[in-house]
mmCIF file of C-alpha atoms in Angstrom:
data_model
loop_
_atom_site.group_PDB
_atom_site.id
_atom_site.type_symbol
_atom_site.label_atom_id
_atom_site.label_comp_id
_atom_site.label_asym_id
_atom_site.label_seq_id
_atom_site.Cartn_x
_atom_site.Cartn_y
_atom_site.Cartn_z
ATOM 1 C CA ILE A 30 9.643 4.811 19.374
ATOM 2 C CA LYS A 31 9.498 2.969 15.911
ATOM 3 C CA ARG A 32 7.160 6.586 14.480
ATOM 4 C CA HIS A 33 9.555 8.788 16.425
ATOM 5 C CA GLU A 34 13.195 6.776 14.688
ATOM 6 C CA GLN A 35 11.572 6.633 11.112
ATOM 7 C CA LEU A 36 10.768 10.604 11.585
ATOM 8 C CA ALA A 37 14.574 12.091 13.293
ATOM 9 C CA ALA A 38 15.910 9.460 10.644
ATOM 10 C CA TRP A 39 13.468 11.518 7.601
ATOM 11 C CA THR A 40 14.278 14.705 9.015
ATOM 12 C CA SER A 41 17.628 14.378 10.101
ATOM 13 C CA GLY A 42 20.483 16.232 7.772
ATOM 14 C CA ASP A 43 18.798 17.019 4.142
ATOM 15 C CA ILE A 44 15.200 16.291 3.586
ATOM 16 C CA VAL A 45 14.209 13.362 1.388
ATOM 17 C CA THR A 46 11.943 10.336 1.270
ATOM 18 C CA PRO A 47 12.890 7.884 3.419
ATOM 19 C CA VAL A 48 13.999 3.808 0.823
ATOM 20 C CA SER A 49 11.298 2.742 1.682
ATOM 21 C CA VAL A 50 8.408 4.640 4.303
ATOM 22 C CA TRP A 51 6.315 2.509 7.220
ATOM 23 C CA LEU A 52 3.473 3.743 6.208
ATOM 24 C CA PRO A 53 1.493 3.152 9.319
ATOM 25 C CA GLY A 54 3.596 4.719 11.296
ATOM 26 C CA LEU A 55 2.672 8.679 9.677
ATOM 27 C CA PHE A 56 0.076 10.500 11.720
ATOM 28 C CA ASN A 57 -1.698 10.896 7.637
ATOM 29 C CA PRO A 58 -0.550 8.930 5.258
ATOM 30 C CA LYS A 59 -2.920 10.056 2.985
ATOM 31 C CA ALA A 60 -1.526 14.027 2.960
ATOM 32 C CA PHE A 61 1.885 12.082 2.172
ATOM 33 C CA LEU A 62 0.332 10.235 -0.081
ATOM 34 C CA THR A 63 -0.687 12.438 -1.334
ATOM 35 C CA ALA A 64 2.310 14.698 -1.731
ATOM 36 C CA VAL A 65 3.530 11.799 -3.702
ATOM 37 C CA MET A 66 1.801 11.995 -6.615
ATOM 38 C CA GLN A 67 1.475 15.951 -6.469
ATOM 39 C CA THR A 68 5.461 15.894 -6.607
ATOM 40 C CA TYR A 69 4.986 13.809 -9.259
ATOM 41 C CA ALA A 70 2.066 15.394 -11.517
ATOM 42 C CA ARG A 71 3.559 18.908 -11.207
ATOM 43 C CA ALA A 72 7.779 18.105 -12.183
ATOM 44 C CA ASN A 73 5.168 16.744 -15.111
ATOM 45 C CA LYS A 74 2.912 19.981 -15.691
ATOM 46 C CA LEU A 75 -0.557 17.064 -14.991
ATOM 47 C CA PRO A 76 -3.235 17.669 -13.284
ATOM 48 C CA LEU A 77 -3.773 15.784 -10.303
ATOM 49 C CA ASP A 78 -7.167 14.556 -11.137
ATOM 50 C CA VAL A 79 -5.899 12.100 -13.447
ATOM 51 C CA MET A 80 -3.228 10.713 -11.139
ATOM 52 C CA VAL A 81 -3.367 7.449 -9.534
ATOM 53 C CA PHE A 82 -0.678 5.310 -8.609
ATOM 54 C CA GLN A 83 0.138 1.988 -9.896
ATOM 55 C CA THR A 84 1.429 -0.406 -7.652
ATOM 56 C CA GLU A 85 4.216 -3.262 -8.037
ATOM 57 C CA VAL A 86 4.070 -5.640 -5.118
ATOM 58 C CA THR A 87 8.005 -5.936 -5.106
ATOM 59 C CA LYS A 88 10.735 -9.228 -4.087
ATOM 60 C CA PHE A 89 11.531 -7.084 -0.860
ATOM 61 C CA MET A 90 9.544 -8.897 2.172
ATOM 62 C CA SER A 91 11.052 -6.427 4.642
ATOM 63 C CA PRO A 92 12.301 -2.752 4.229
ATOM 64 C CA GLU A 93 15.774 -3.675 5.138
ATOM 65 C CA GLN A 94 16.035 -5.678 1.775
ATOM 66 C CA VAL A 95 14.936 -2.639 -0.147
ATOM 67 C CA THR A 96 18.868 -0.771 -0.981
ATOM 68 C CA GLU A 97 17.937 1.898 -2.602
ATOM 69 C CA PRO A 98 14.678 4.451 -3.423
ATOM 70 C CA ALA A 99 12.351 4.314 -5.672
ATOM 71 C CA PRO A 100 12.745 5.420 -9.151
ATOM 72 C CA LEU A 101 9.341 7.163 -9.725
ATOM 73 C CA GLY A 102 6.970 7.112 -6.239
ATOM 74 C CA VAL A 103 8.107 5.704 -3.356
ATOM 75 C CA TYR A 104 8.375 2.529 -1.537
ATOM 76 C CA ILE A 105 5.986 1.576 1.630
ATOM 77 C CA HIS A 106 6.226 -1.096 4.265
ATOM 78 C CA GLY A 107 4.511 -1.931 7.190
ATOM 79 C CA LEU A 108 0.854 -3.441 5.968
ATOM 80 C CA PHE A 109 -0.570 -6.973 7.184
ATOM 81 C CA LEU A 110 -3.331 -9.135 4.490
ATOM 82 C CA GLU A 111 -6.174 -10.118 6.433
ATOM 83 C CA GLY A 112 -8.250 -13.161 4.435
ATOM 84 C CA CYS A 113 -5.891 -14.503 2.468
ATOM 85 C CA GLY A 114 -1.632 -15.161 2.436
ATOM 86 C CA TRP A 115 1.185 -14.115 -0.314
ATOM 87 C CA ASP A 116 2.540 -16.705 -2.492
ATOM 88 C CA SER A 117 5.923 -14.717 -2.690
ATOM 89 C CA GLY A 118 7.788 -16.877 -5.632
ATOM 90 C CA ALA A 119 4.765 -16.483 -7.475
ATOM 91 C CA LYS A 120 4.427 -12.980 -6.692
ATOM 92 C CA ARG A 121 0.193 -13.257 -5.620
ATOM 93 C CA LEU A 122 -2.440 -13.725 -3.330
ATOM 94 C CA CYS A 123 -2.856 -16.863 -2.349
ATOM 95 C CA GLU A 124 -4.973 -18.979 0.452
ATOM 96 C CA SER A 125 -4.042 -18.112 4.510
ATOM 97 C CA ARG A 126 -2.278 -20.649 5.666
ATOM 98 C CA PRO A 127 -4.077 -22.522 8.483
ATOM 99 C CA LYS A 128 -4.152 -20.941 11.651
ATOM 100 C CA VAL A 129 -3.046 -17.707 10.688
ATOM 101 C CA LEU A 130 -5.686 -14.967 10.673
ATOM 102 C CA PHE A 131 -2.623 -11.888 9.636
ATOM 103 C CA GLU A 132 -0.181 -11.977 7.095
ATOM 104 C CA GLY A 133 3.129 -9.773 6.743
ATOM 105 C CA ALA A 134 2.365 -7.957 3.663
ATOM 106 C CA PRO A 135 5.876 -7.556 1.000
ATOM 107 C CA VAL A 136 7.456 -3.759 0.238
ATOM 108 C CA ILE A 137 5.257 -2.505 -2.470
ATOM 109 C CA TRP A 138 6.467 0.216 -4.850
ATOM 110 C CA LEU A 139 3.563 2.738 -5.769
ATOM 111 C CA GLN A 140 4.516 4.570 -8.529
ATOM 112 C CA PRO A 141 2.422 7.929 -9.594
ATOM 113 C CA LYS A 142 1.333 7.798 -12.938
ATOM 114 C CA PRO A 143 -1.571 9.248 -15.684
ATOM 115 C CA ILE A 144 -4.895 7.153 -14.725
ATOM 116 C CA ASP A 145 -4.268 6.187 -19.006
ATOM 117 C CA ALA A 146 -0.705 4.399 -17.999
ATOM 118 C CA PHE A 147 -2.286 1.647 -16.417
ATOM 119 C CA ALA A 148 -1.319 -1.414 -16.726
ATOM 120 C CA ALA A 149 -2.938 -4.093 -16.865
ATOM 121 C CA TYR A 150 -2.939 -7.416 -15.777
ATOM 122 C CA PRO A 151 -4.471 -9.586 -13.286
ATOM 123 C CA HIS A 152 -5.553 -8.068 -9.806
ATOM 124 C CA TYR A 153 -7.711 -8.048 -6.998
ATOM 125 C CA GLU A 154 -8.335 -4.521 -5.952
ATOM 126 C CA CYS A 155 -7.109 -4.495 -2.165
ATOM 127 C CA PRO A 156 -8.948 -1.841 0.185
ATOM 128 C CA VAL A 157 -6.352 -0.558 2.899
ATOM 129 C CA TYR A 158 -8.032 0.214 6.248
ATOM 130 C CA ARG A 159 -5.869 2.115 9.348
ATOM 131 C CA THR A 160 -7.573 -0.747 11.885
ATOM 132 C CA ALA A 161 -8.876 -3.756 11.667
ATOM 133 C CA GLU A 162 -12.764 -2.587 12.460
ATOM 134 C CA ARG A 163 -12.386 -1.893 8.127
ATOM 135 C CA LYS A 164 -15.861 1.297 10.151
ATOM 136 C CA GLY A 165 -14.979 4.809 10.709
ATOM 137 C CA VAL A 166 -16.932 8.283 9.971
ATOM 138 C CA LEU A 167 -18.283 8.633 6.894
ATOM 139 C CA ALA A 168 -16.092 11.573 5.121
ATOM 140 C CA THR A 169 -16.035 14.493 2.485
ATOM 141 C CA THR A 170 -14.194 11.792 -0.036
ATOM 142 C CA GLY A 171 -17.160 9.202 0.547
ATOM 143 C CA HIS A 172 -14.855 7.307 2.081
ATOM 144 C CA SER A 173 -14.944 6.132 5.476
ATOM 145 C CA THR A 174 -11.982 7.552 7.900
ATOM 146 C CA ASN A 175 -10.705 4.536 8.469
ATOM 147 C CA PHE A 176 -10.095 3.601 4.033
ATOM 148 C CA LEU A 177 -6.882 4.520 3.212
ATOM 149 C CA MET A 178 -6.647 3.057 -0.373
ATOM 150 C CA MET A 179 -6.910 0.511 -3.023
ATOM 151 C CA ILE A 180 -3.808 -1.551 -4.028
ATOM 152 C CA ARG A 181 -3.523 -3.661 -7.308
ATOM 153 C CA MET A 182 -2.585 -6.872 -5.726
ATOM 154 C CA PRO A 183 -1.633 -9.603 -8.521
ATOM 155 C CA THR A 184 -3.647 -12.675 -8.685
ATOM 156 C CA ASP A 185 -4.619 -15.673 -11.041
ATOM 157 C CA GLN A 186 -8.227 -15.564 -9.314
ATOM 158 C CA PRO A 187 -10.792 -13.919 -10.140
ATOM 159 C CA ASP A 188 -12.333 -10.526 -7.498
ATOM 160 C CA TRP A 189 -15.272 -11.927 -5.832
ATOM 161 C CA HIS A 190 -13.053 -15.210 -4.972
ATOM 162 C CA TRP A 191 -11.526 -12.120 -2.587
ATOM 163 C CA THR A 192 -14.737 -10.603 -1.816
ATOM 164 C CA LEU A 193 -15.982 -13.383 -0.215
ATOM 165 C CA ARG A 194 -13.096 -13.666 1.917
ATOM 166 C CA GLY A 195 -12.925 -10.079 2.973
ATOM 167 C CA VAL A 196 -9.329 -9.608 1.946
ATOM 168 C CA CYS A 197 -8.075 -6.138 3.005
ATOM 169 C CA MET A 198 -4.733 -5.043 4.147
ATOM 170 C CA LEU A 199 -4.522 -3.464 7.058
ATOM 171 C CA ALA A 200 -1.822 -0.561 9.212
ATOM 172 C CA SER A 201 -2.604 -1.660 12.104
ATOM 173 C CA LEU A 202 -3.498 -4.781 14.170
ATOM 174 C CA THR A 203 -4.836 -3.065 17.145
ATOM 175 C CA SER A 204 -7.782 -0.781 16.947
ATOM 176 C CA ASP A 205 -6.104 1.907 19.232
#
């Protein structure tokens, strides 16, 4: 029902990107992300193969707090953190809270940029999967069909700290 509501709202009247897109509600989120990147690349006459997403984790913990569309790119929501928590005050990854397996991720701003315009900051390259299984069929891209993308998550710990904890983001907490 939630997927239908998002698509119905998106396509009623003028077709404009929602203020924040519920990424797990899309049938093919990779295609949507590619379209966002392609739109920026074409508008700026840049080759698509030099484009990447600069991610910025916002202060918003729910999409209702976002009042206007992203100035560039798109806001996404609906992902879950596994293996860690989120410190909304410091805006960075933190240790999991006791007895909490999954935690809702904040709204994330995906900004298409040429790779040479990437901002450097302490981060963990967090893999995003469709389901908690973290496996799928190997696609022609060299990635699992369950893999969506990598998102840079701010941290004050080295990468290996989060890798050893198996930290990732999930679009769905069920495998169906």
